[in-house]
Short mmCIF file of C-alpha atoms and ligand atoms in Angstrom, two decimals:
data_model
loop_
_atom_site.label_atom_id
_atom_site.label_comp_id
_atom_site.label_asym_id
_atom_site.label_seq_id
_atom_site.Cartn_x
_atom_site.Cartn_y
_atom_site.Cartn_z
CA MET A 1 50.75 -3.64 41.40
CA VAL A 2 47.98 -4.97 39.21
CA ASP A 3 46.98 -7.65 41.62
CA GLU A 4 46.56 -5.31 44.61
CA SER A 5 44.33 -2.96 42.66
CA VAL A 6 42.26 -5.90 41.58
CA SER A 7 41.89 -7.35 45.01
CA ARG A 8 41.07 -3.68 46.31
CA ALA A 9 38.44 -3.58 43.73
CA ALA A 10 37.12 -6.85 44.64
CA ASP A 11 36.74 -5.73 48.17
CA ALA A 12 34.85 -2.63 47.08
CA ALA A 13 32.55 -4.68 44.88
CA GLY A 14 31.60 -7.25 47.67
CA ALA A 15 31.15 -4.24 49.91
CA ALA A 16 28.86 -2.44 47.58
CA VAL A 17 26.21 -5.23 47.65
CA ASP A 18 23.04 -4.02 48.99
CA ALA A 19 21.37 -6.67 51.40
CA ASP A 20 17.89 -5.03 50.57
CA GLU A 21 18.45 -5.03 46.91
CA VAL A 22 19.28 -8.91 46.91
CA ILE A 23 15.84 -9.56 48.75
CA ARG A 24 14.02 -7.34 46.48
CA PHE A 25 15.39 -8.94 43.51
CA ALA A 26 14.82 -12.34 45.00
CA ARG A 27 11.14 -11.49 45.87
CA ALA A 28 10.37 -10.02 42.44
CA LEU A 29 11.56 -13.31 40.87
CA ILE A 30 9.63 -15.63 43.46
CA ALA A 31 6.48 -13.65 42.89
CA VAL A 32 6.29 -14.86 39.26
CA PRO A 33 5.61 -18.57 39.28
CA SER A 34 7.71 -20.38 36.64
CA GLU A 35 6.73 -23.91 37.53
CA ASN A 36 8.04 -26.76 35.21
CA PRO A 37 6.01 -28.37 34.12
CA GLY A 38 2.99 -26.50 34.13
CA GLY A 39 4.14 -22.86 32.87
CA THR A 40 6.67 -20.88 31.05
CA GLU A 41 9.75 -18.85 32.21
CA ASP A 42 8.32 -15.82 30.33
CA GLU A 43 7.34 -13.85 33.44
CA ALA A 44 10.48 -14.56 35.28
CA ALA A 45 12.56 -13.79 32.12
CA ALA A 46 10.69 -10.47 31.83
CA VAL A 47 11.54 -9.62 35.66
CA ALA A 48 15.29 -10.54 34.94
CA THR A 49 15.43 -8.48 31.84
CA GLU A 50 14.00 -5.57 33.39
CA ILE A 51 16.56 -5.54 36.22
CA LEU A 52 19.45 -6.25 33.74
CA GLY A 53 18.15 -3.54 31.56
CA SER A 54 18.42 -1.07 34.35
CA LEU A 55 21.95 -2.10 35.03
CA GLY A 56 22.93 -1.39 31.31
CA ALA A 57 23.71 -4.99 30.99
CA ALA A 58 22.15 -5.43 27.48
CA PRO A 59 19.92 -8.51 28.13
CA HIS A 60 18.44 -10.44 25.39
CA THR A 61 16.49 -13.54 25.17
CA VAL A 62 17.48 -16.78 23.33
CA ARG A 63 14.57 -18.93 22.56
CA SER A 64 14.65 -22.82 22.24
CA GLY A 65 12.57 -24.30 19.34
CA ALA A 66 9.77 -24.73 21.68
CA GLY A 67 9.89 -21.07 22.61
CA ARG A 68 11.47 -21.30 25.99
CA PRO A 69 13.31 -18.13 27.08
CA SER A 70 16.76 -18.07 28.49
CA VAL A 71 18.00 -14.45 29.10
CA LEU A 72 21.80 -13.46 28.40
CA ALA A 73 23.37 -10.32 29.57
CA ALA A 74 26.85 -8.96 30.12
CA ILE A 75 28.67 -6.38 31.94
CA GLY A 76 32.26 -5.23 31.32
CA SER A 77 34.37 -4.64 28.37
CA GLY A 78 33.16 -7.48 26.09
CA GLU A 79 36.73 -8.86 26.03
CA ARG A 80 38.24 -11.79 27.66
CA PRO A 81 38.54 -13.04 30.15
CA ARG A 82 35.00 -13.87 30.29
CA LEU A 83 33.08 -15.40 33.24
CA ALA A 84 29.87 -16.93 32.83
CA TRP A 85 27.27 -17.12 35.81
CA ASN A 86 24.62 -19.82 35.20
CA GLY A 87 21.14 -20.06 37.00
CA HIS A 88 17.85 -21.40 35.92
CA LEU A 89 14.46 -19.47 35.83
CA ASP A 90 12.20 -22.37 36.27
CA VAL A 91 11.06 -23.91 39.56
CA VAL A 92 9.47 -27.15 40.48
CA PRO A 93 5.74 -26.94 41.02
CA ALA A 94 4.76 -25.64 44.45
CA GLY A 95 2.74 -28.50 45.34
CA SER A 96 -0.60 -28.31 47.39
CA LEU A 97 -0.55 -25.02 48.84
CA ASP A 98 -1.98 -26.13 52.27
CA THR A 99 1.57 -27.81 52.96
CA TRP A 100 3.20 -24.51 52.92
CA ARG A 101 2.98 -23.33 56.69
CA THR A 102 5.43 -20.36 56.80
CA GLY A 103 4.10 -18.27 54.09
CA GLY A 104 2.87 -18.91 50.41
CA PRO A 105 5.22 -20.02 47.82
CA TRP A 106 5.02 -16.94 45.68
CA ASP A 107 5.06 -14.37 48.71
CA GLY A 108 8.79 -14.11 49.59
CA SER A 109 8.14 -13.89 53.30
CA ILE A 110 11.04 -13.62 55.66
CA VAL A 111 10.66 -15.83 58.65
CA ASP A 112 13.33 -16.38 61.34
CA GLY A 113 15.97 -14.84 59.13
CA ARG A 114 15.15 -17.07 56.03
CA LEU A 115 13.41 -16.01 52.76
CA VAL A 116 10.73 -18.41 52.14
CA GLY A 117 9.26 -19.41 48.62
CA ARG A 118 9.35 -21.68 45.62
CA GLY A 119 12.75 -21.15 44.22
CA ALA A 120 14.30 -19.27 47.38
CA ALA A 121 17.19 -21.63 47.17
CA ASP A 122 16.64 -23.48 43.92
CA MET A 123 17.25 -21.04 42.43
CA LYS A 124 15.67 -17.61 42.20
CA GLY A 125 17.52 -16.71 45.37
CA PRO A 126 20.96 -17.49 43.71
CA VAL A 127 19.88 -15.52 40.64
CA ALA A 128 18.99 -12.53 42.66
CA ALA A 129 22.37 -12.77 44.29
CA ALA A 130 24.12 -12.75 40.77
CA LEU A 131 22.06 -9.88 39.68
CA ALA A 132 22.74 -7.91 42.92
CA ALA A 133 26.55 -8.66 42.32
CA ALA A 134 26.32 -7.10 38.89
CA ALA A 135 24.60 -4.05 40.40
CA ALA A 136 27.39 -3.81 43.02
CA ILE A 137 30.07 -3.90 40.51
CA ARG A 138 28.40 -1.03 38.65
CA ARG A 139 27.57 0.95 41.91
CA ALA A 140 31.22 0.62 42.87
CA GLY A 141 32.27 2.35 39.64
CA ILE A 142 34.35 -0.66 38.64
CA GLU A 143 35.19 -0.92 35.02
CA LEU A 144 36.08 -4.69 34.27
CA ALA A 145 38.90 -5.48 31.96
CA GLY A 146 36.98 -8.65 30.95
CA THR A 147 33.27 -9.60 30.98
CA PHE A 148 30.94 -10.88 33.48
CA GLU A 149 28.07 -12.83 31.67
CA LEU A 150 24.85 -14.01 32.90
CA HIS A 151 23.12 -17.18 31.68
CA LEU A 152 19.58 -17.24 33.16
CA ALA A 153 18.42 -20.41 31.53
CA ALA A 154 14.91 -22.00 30.96
CA ASP A 155 14.02 -25.45 31.76
CA GLU A 156 16.64 -26.96 34.10
CA GLU A 157 14.28 -28.96 36.43
CA LEU A 158 13.06 -31.40 33.97
CA ALA A 159 15.95 -32.15 31.73
CA GLY A 160 17.60 -28.83 30.54
CA LEU A 161 16.67 -29.59 27.05
CA HIS A 162 15.29 -26.19 26.30
CA GLY A 163 17.62 -23.95 28.27
CA THR A 164 21.42 -24.51 28.89
CA LYS A 165 21.67 -27.17 26.25
CA VAL A 166 20.35 -24.75 23.54
CA LEU A 167 23.04 -22.20 24.66
CA TRP A 168 25.51 -24.82 24.09
CA GLU A 169 24.03 -25.98 20.67
CA ARG A 170 24.11 -22.33 19.47
CA GLY A 171 27.85 -21.84 20.37
CA LEU A 172 27.14 -19.46 23.29
CA LEU A 173 29.24 -21.44 25.84
CA ASP A 174 32.61 -20.24 25.08
CA GLN A 175 33.69 -18.48 28.33
CA ASP A 176 36.91 -18.84 30.06
CA ALA A 177 35.24 -20.01 33.34
CA ALA A 178 31.75 -20.62 34.72
CA ILE A 179 29.93 -20.58 38.03
CA VAL A 180 26.58 -22.44 38.14
CA GLY A 181 24.79 -20.93 41.22
CA GLU A 182 22.95 -24.21 42.36
CA PRO A 183 22.33 -24.28 46.01
CA SER A 184 25.60 -25.53 47.61
CA GLU A 185 25.44 -24.03 51.06
CA LEU A 186 28.32 -21.81 49.67
CA GLN A 187 30.63 -24.95 49.37
CA VAL A 188 32.58 -25.41 46.22
CA GLY A 189 30.94 -28.02 43.96
CA LEU A 190 33.31 -29.69 41.55
CA ALA A 191 31.62 -32.76 40.67
CA GLU A 192 27.95 -34.12 40.08
CA ARG A 193 26.47 -37.52 39.36
CA GLY A 194 24.77 -38.54 36.09
CA GLY A 195 21.84 -40.78 35.47
CA ALA A 196 20.77 -43.85 33.49
CA TRP A 197 17.32 -44.40 33.08
CA PHE A 198 16.37 -47.99 32.14
CA THR A 199 12.94 -49.56 31.65
CA ALA A 200 12.70 -53.24 32.75
CA THR A 201 9.99 -55.26 31.23
CA ALA A 202 8.99 -58.75 32.57
CA PHE A 203 7.13 -60.97 30.35
CA GLY A 204 4.66 -63.61 31.35
CA LYS A 205 1.74 -65.61 30.11
CA ALA A 206 -1.85 -64.62 30.72
CA ALA A 207 -4.31 -67.14 32.34
CA HIS A 208 -7.55 -66.96 34.01
CA GLY A 209 -7.11 -65.55 37.41
CA SER A 210 -8.78 -68.66 38.81
CA GLN A 211 -6.15 -70.98 37.27
CA PRO A 212 -2.80 -69.15 37.83
CA HIS A 213 -0.83 -72.48 37.42
CA LEU A 214 -1.65 -72.25 33.79
CA GLY A 215 0.12 -68.82 33.29
CA VAL A 216 3.25 -67.12 34.31
CA ASN A 217 2.89 -64.18 36.42
CA ALA A 218 4.91 -61.17 35.18
CA ILE A 219 4.58 -59.20 38.42
CA THR A 220 6.02 -62.14 40.37
CA SER A 221 8.86 -62.27 38.10
CA MET A 222 9.48 -58.61 38.29
CA SER A 223 9.21 -58.80 42.11
CA ARG A 224 12.15 -61.35 42.22
CA PHE A 225 14.04 -58.96 40.16
CA LEU A 226 13.43 -55.91 42.27
CA LEU A 227 14.24 -57.50 45.52
CA ARG A 228 17.67 -58.18 44.12
CA LEU A 229 18.22 -54.86 42.41
CA PRO A 230 20.79 -53.58 44.69
CA GLU A 231 23.06 -56.40 43.35
CA VAL A 232 23.59 -54.32 40.03
CA LEU A 233 25.47 -51.63 41.97
CA PRO A 234 29.41 -51.83 41.28
CA ASP A 235 31.63 -51.24 44.27
CA LEU A 236 32.76 -47.84 43.45
CA VAL A 237 33.19 -44.65 45.40
CA HIS A 238 33.86 -41.23 44.25
CA PRO A 239 35.60 -38.89 46.88
CA LEU A 240 33.15 -36.06 46.13
CA VAL A 241 29.92 -37.57 45.03
CA GLY A 242 30.00 -41.07 46.78
CA SER A 243 28.71 -44.20 45.28
CA PRO A 244 26.35 -45.14 42.37
CA THR A 245 22.70 -45.69 43.47
CA VAL A 246 19.81 -47.53 41.93
CA ASN A 247 16.01 -46.71 42.62
CA ALA A 248 12.76 -48.59 41.06
CA ALA A 249 10.76 -45.44 40.33
CA LEU A 250 7.74 -46.35 38.54
CA ILE A 251 5.76 -49.45 37.95
CA HIS A 252 3.06 -50.67 35.50
CA GLY A 253 1.56 -54.27 35.48
CA GLY A 254 -1.42 -56.34 34.94
CA SER A 255 -4.65 -55.83 33.09
CA ALA A 256 -7.44 -56.87 35.35
CA PRO A 257 -8.18 -58.22 39.06
CA ASN A 258 -8.80 -61.67 37.52
CA VAL A 259 -6.14 -62.26 34.99
CA VAL A 260 -2.69 -63.56 35.49
CA PRO A 261 -0.59 -60.49 34.32
CA ASP A 262 1.56 -61.13 31.16
CA ARG A 263 3.48 -58.07 31.47
CA CYS A 264 5.10 -55.93 34.16
CA ALA A 265 7.43 -52.96 33.43
CA VAL A 266 9.37 -50.59 35.89
CA ASP A 267 11.39 -47.56 35.28
CA ILE A 268 14.64 -47.63 37.07
CA ASP A 269 16.94 -44.83 38.06
CA ARG A 270 20.45 -45.55 38.18
CA ARG A 271 22.94 -42.76 38.99
CA VAL A 272 26.29 -42.79 37.74
CA ILE A 273 29.39 -41.42 39.23
CA PRO A 274 32.41 -39.70 37.34
CA GLY A 275 34.29 -42.36 35.67
CA GLU A 276 31.12 -44.37 34.67
CA THR A 277 30.94 -43.36 31.06
CA ASP A 278 29.89 -46.68 29.23
CA PRO A 279 26.27 -47.30 29.16
CA GLU A 280 26.82 -50.94 28.17
CA THR A 281 28.79 -51.42 31.35
CA VAL A 282 26.22 -49.99 33.61
CA ARG A 283 23.55 -52.13 31.91
CA ALA A 284 25.46 -55.37 31.98
CA PRO A 285 24.81 -56.40 35.73
CA PHE A 286 21.10 -55.94 35.24
CA LEU A 287 21.38 -58.63 32.51
CA ALA A 288 23.57 -60.75 34.85
CA LEU A 289 21.03 -60.45 37.44
CA VAL A 290 18.26 -61.75 35.14
CA ALA A 291 20.52 -64.60 34.17
CA ALA A 292 21.09 -65.54 37.70
CA LEU A 293 17.23 -65.47 38.59
CA ARG A 294 16.62 -67.71 35.55
CA ALA A 295 19.02 -70.42 37.15
CA THR A 296 16.46 -70.92 39.81
CA HIS A 297 13.25 -69.64 38.22
CA PRO A 298 13.46 -70.50 34.38
CA GLU A 299 10.05 -68.63 33.81
CA VAL A 300 11.74 -65.29 34.43
CA ASP A 301 11.94 -63.30 31.23
CA ILE A 302 12.96 -59.80 31.71
CA GLU A 303 14.36 -57.36 29.03
CA VAL A 304 16.13 -54.26 30.18
CA GLU A 305 16.46 -51.25 27.91
CA LEU A 306 18.20 -47.91 28.38
CA ARG A 307 16.01 -45.04 27.71
CA GLU A 308 18.15 -42.16 28.52
CA TRP A 309 21.67 -41.45 29.60
CA THR A 310 23.24 -38.35 31.34
CA ASP A 311 26.95 -38.24 31.87
CA ALA A 312 28.30 -37.52 35.34
CA ALA A 313 30.70 -34.45 35.39
CA GLU A 314 33.72 -33.62 37.19
CA ALA A 315 35.87 -30.32 37.10
CA PRO A 316 39.35 -29.91 38.01
CA ALA A 317 40.13 -28.71 41.56
CA ASP A 318 43.03 -26.50 40.70
CA THR A 319 41.57 -23.83 38.56
CA ALA A 320 41.73 -20.23 38.84
CA ILE A 321 37.95 -20.04 39.38
CA ALA A 322 37.92 -22.72 41.92
CA ALA A 323 40.73 -20.81 43.81
CA LEU A 324 38.77 -17.44 43.59
CA ALA A 325 35.64 -19.12 44.77
CA ARG A 326 37.40 -20.63 47.81
CA ASP A 327 38.86 -17.14 48.72
CA ALA A 328 35.69 -15.25 48.19
CA VAL A 329 33.69 -17.30 50.39
CA ALA A 330 36.32 -17.53 53.05
CA ARG A 331 36.37 -13.66 53.22
CA GLU A 332 32.61 -13.19 53.20
CA THR A 333 31.76 -15.92 55.60
CA GLY A 334 34.86 -16.34 57.72
CA THR A 335 35.08 -20.11 56.92
CA ARG A 336 36.90 -21.69 54.21
CA PRO A 337 34.52 -23.82 52.10
CA ALA A 338 35.11 -27.48 51.34
CA ASP A 339 35.16 -29.04 47.87
CA VAL A 340 32.01 -30.99 47.51
CA GLY A 341 29.99 -33.15 44.83
CA PHE A 342 26.36 -32.97 44.02
CA THR A 343 24.21 -35.99 44.11
CA GLY A 344 21.84 -34.60 41.38
CA ILE A 345 22.26 -33.49 37.81
CA THR A 346 22.72 -29.85 37.18
CA ASP A 347 23.38 -27.62 34.14
CA ALA A 348 27.02 -27.57 35.24
CA ARG A 349 27.53 -30.68 32.97
CA PHE A 350 27.16 -28.57 29.86
CA TYR A 351 29.94 -26.15 30.80
CA ILE A 352 32.16 -29.04 32.00
CA ASN A 353 31.52 -31.88 29.64
CA GLN A 354 30.41 -30.11 26.50
CA ALA A 355 32.14 -26.66 26.39
CA LYS A 356 35.20 -27.98 28.61
CA ILE A 357 35.21 -24.84 30.77
CA PRO A 358 36.61 -24.65 34.18
CA THR A 359 33.47 -24.74 36.43
CA VAL A 360 32.44 -24.51 40.07
CA ILE A 361 28.86 -24.93 41.52
CA LEU A 362 28.47 -22.41 44.10
CA GLY A 363 25.19 -21.00 45.54
CA PRO A 364 23.35 -20.15 48.76
CA GLY A 365 20.82 -22.50 50.35
CA SER A 366 20.63 -26.25 50.61
CA LEU A 367 19.53 -28.86 48.32
CA THR A 368 17.90 -30.56 51.44
CA VAL A 369 14.91 -27.83 51.24
CA ALA A 370 14.79 -27.47 47.48
CA HIS A 371 11.86 -29.11 45.86
CA THR A 372 10.01 -29.12 49.22
CA ALA A 373 7.17 -27.09 50.83
CA ASP A 374 8.50 -24.17 53.06
CA GLU A 375 11.61 -23.99 50.72
CA SER A 376 13.81 -21.24 52.05
CA VAL A 377 17.27 -19.74 52.23
CA PRO A 378 19.11 -18.03 54.99
CA VAL A 379 19.21 -14.30 54.31
CA ASP A 380 22.73 -14.03 55.58
CA GLN A 381 23.85 -16.65 53.08
CA LEU A 382 21.97 -15.10 50.21
CA VAL A 383 23.68 -11.75 50.84
CA ALA A 384 27.06 -13.49 51.24
CA ALA A 385 26.63 -15.20 47.84
CA ALA A 386 25.96 -11.94 46.28
CA ARG A 387 29.08 -10.36 47.83
CA ALA A 388 31.15 -13.57 46.84
CA TYR A 389 29.77 -13.54 43.38
CA ALA A 390 31.08 -9.71 42.98
CA ARG A 391 34.27 -10.47 44.37
CA ILE A 392 34.91 -13.53 42.03
CA ALA A 393 33.60 -11.35 39.05
CA VAL A 394 36.07 -8.76 39.73
CA GLY A 395 38.90 -11.14 40.66
CA PHE A 396 38.37 -13.16 37.50
CA CYS A 397 37.75 -10.54 34.93
CA GLY A 398 40.21 -7.94 36.35
CA ILE A 399 40.13 -4.31 36.06
ZN1 ZN B 1 18.26 -25.94 40.60
#
């Protein structure tokens, strides 16, 4: 039976993962800082390219208009079915070094069974696991009927504009399924929230600071608005990602200590859930709040402008890739994973929303330690992820 031989090959691929190799790959990637902003991914891309070259995976670099590198590579026949594995090469800045207590951000130390470093979880560790999965498939002598493709993208952490988005724009996201290896603690991620970035600007009237009754204080108007900001949220709950949120993130106002401020601007981060697709519907409650404030405080004059919109994303739960992911994790960890949602925005949205590819988010490590000092990933989970990726790749691509 074809199915039985594929599942034996998937077992063999998982078993061929070399735990030391996973750690070696992860350390090599962590050792080359690729902070975003503040640097480029070139060194990390070079490390990945060297590893992929040694696997015969024919790596090549796709550069964005700004020169940012994404590395693409593939093992297998070149034919369908084709499975993409996506991870990003950039990391958030390490922050001040004296906040790292269990090892430096670029050392890749192992402390209490956890690999520590910037990107250990988000997401050089997951990238290393995918590279080690490809190495294991080759080591086990498995010839894939289809193709396992790696998309190691630049620039995910800021907006993804120079990485996976470029791959989409150049027609390179045409696989039959995708795994995005963001840290999900090996749960199966099927949805993520999107974001609407607004700027609210309050207008007042300047006056001498000793005669405030002659002016209109824009900071006071903005304060009234901000204290009631939660009222802009609709009463919605999504089963995987929860409810929408709103956060006043950045504020500017006033010109001098002795002047009544005539302007105050606030950047507002409103996270949207799947189903919230219309920017005007999301913006309307902000305008309604301004109108409500004006009923009791007619001097309030606030404009709310949409600056940027990112769609939420939701992938179907009943796809072959989701079934393979659940099965692979259950076999490698002994625990059946849950279907989960992501509160943040990931590059999965390009595969789900733009390319319309069945997709799961599946990776080792936790978002709760990503972007923090002492970022780390449990070594056991890192190795289990590599074994799961190898199994899924063989199961999806066949032999
Ligand atoms: Zn990430």
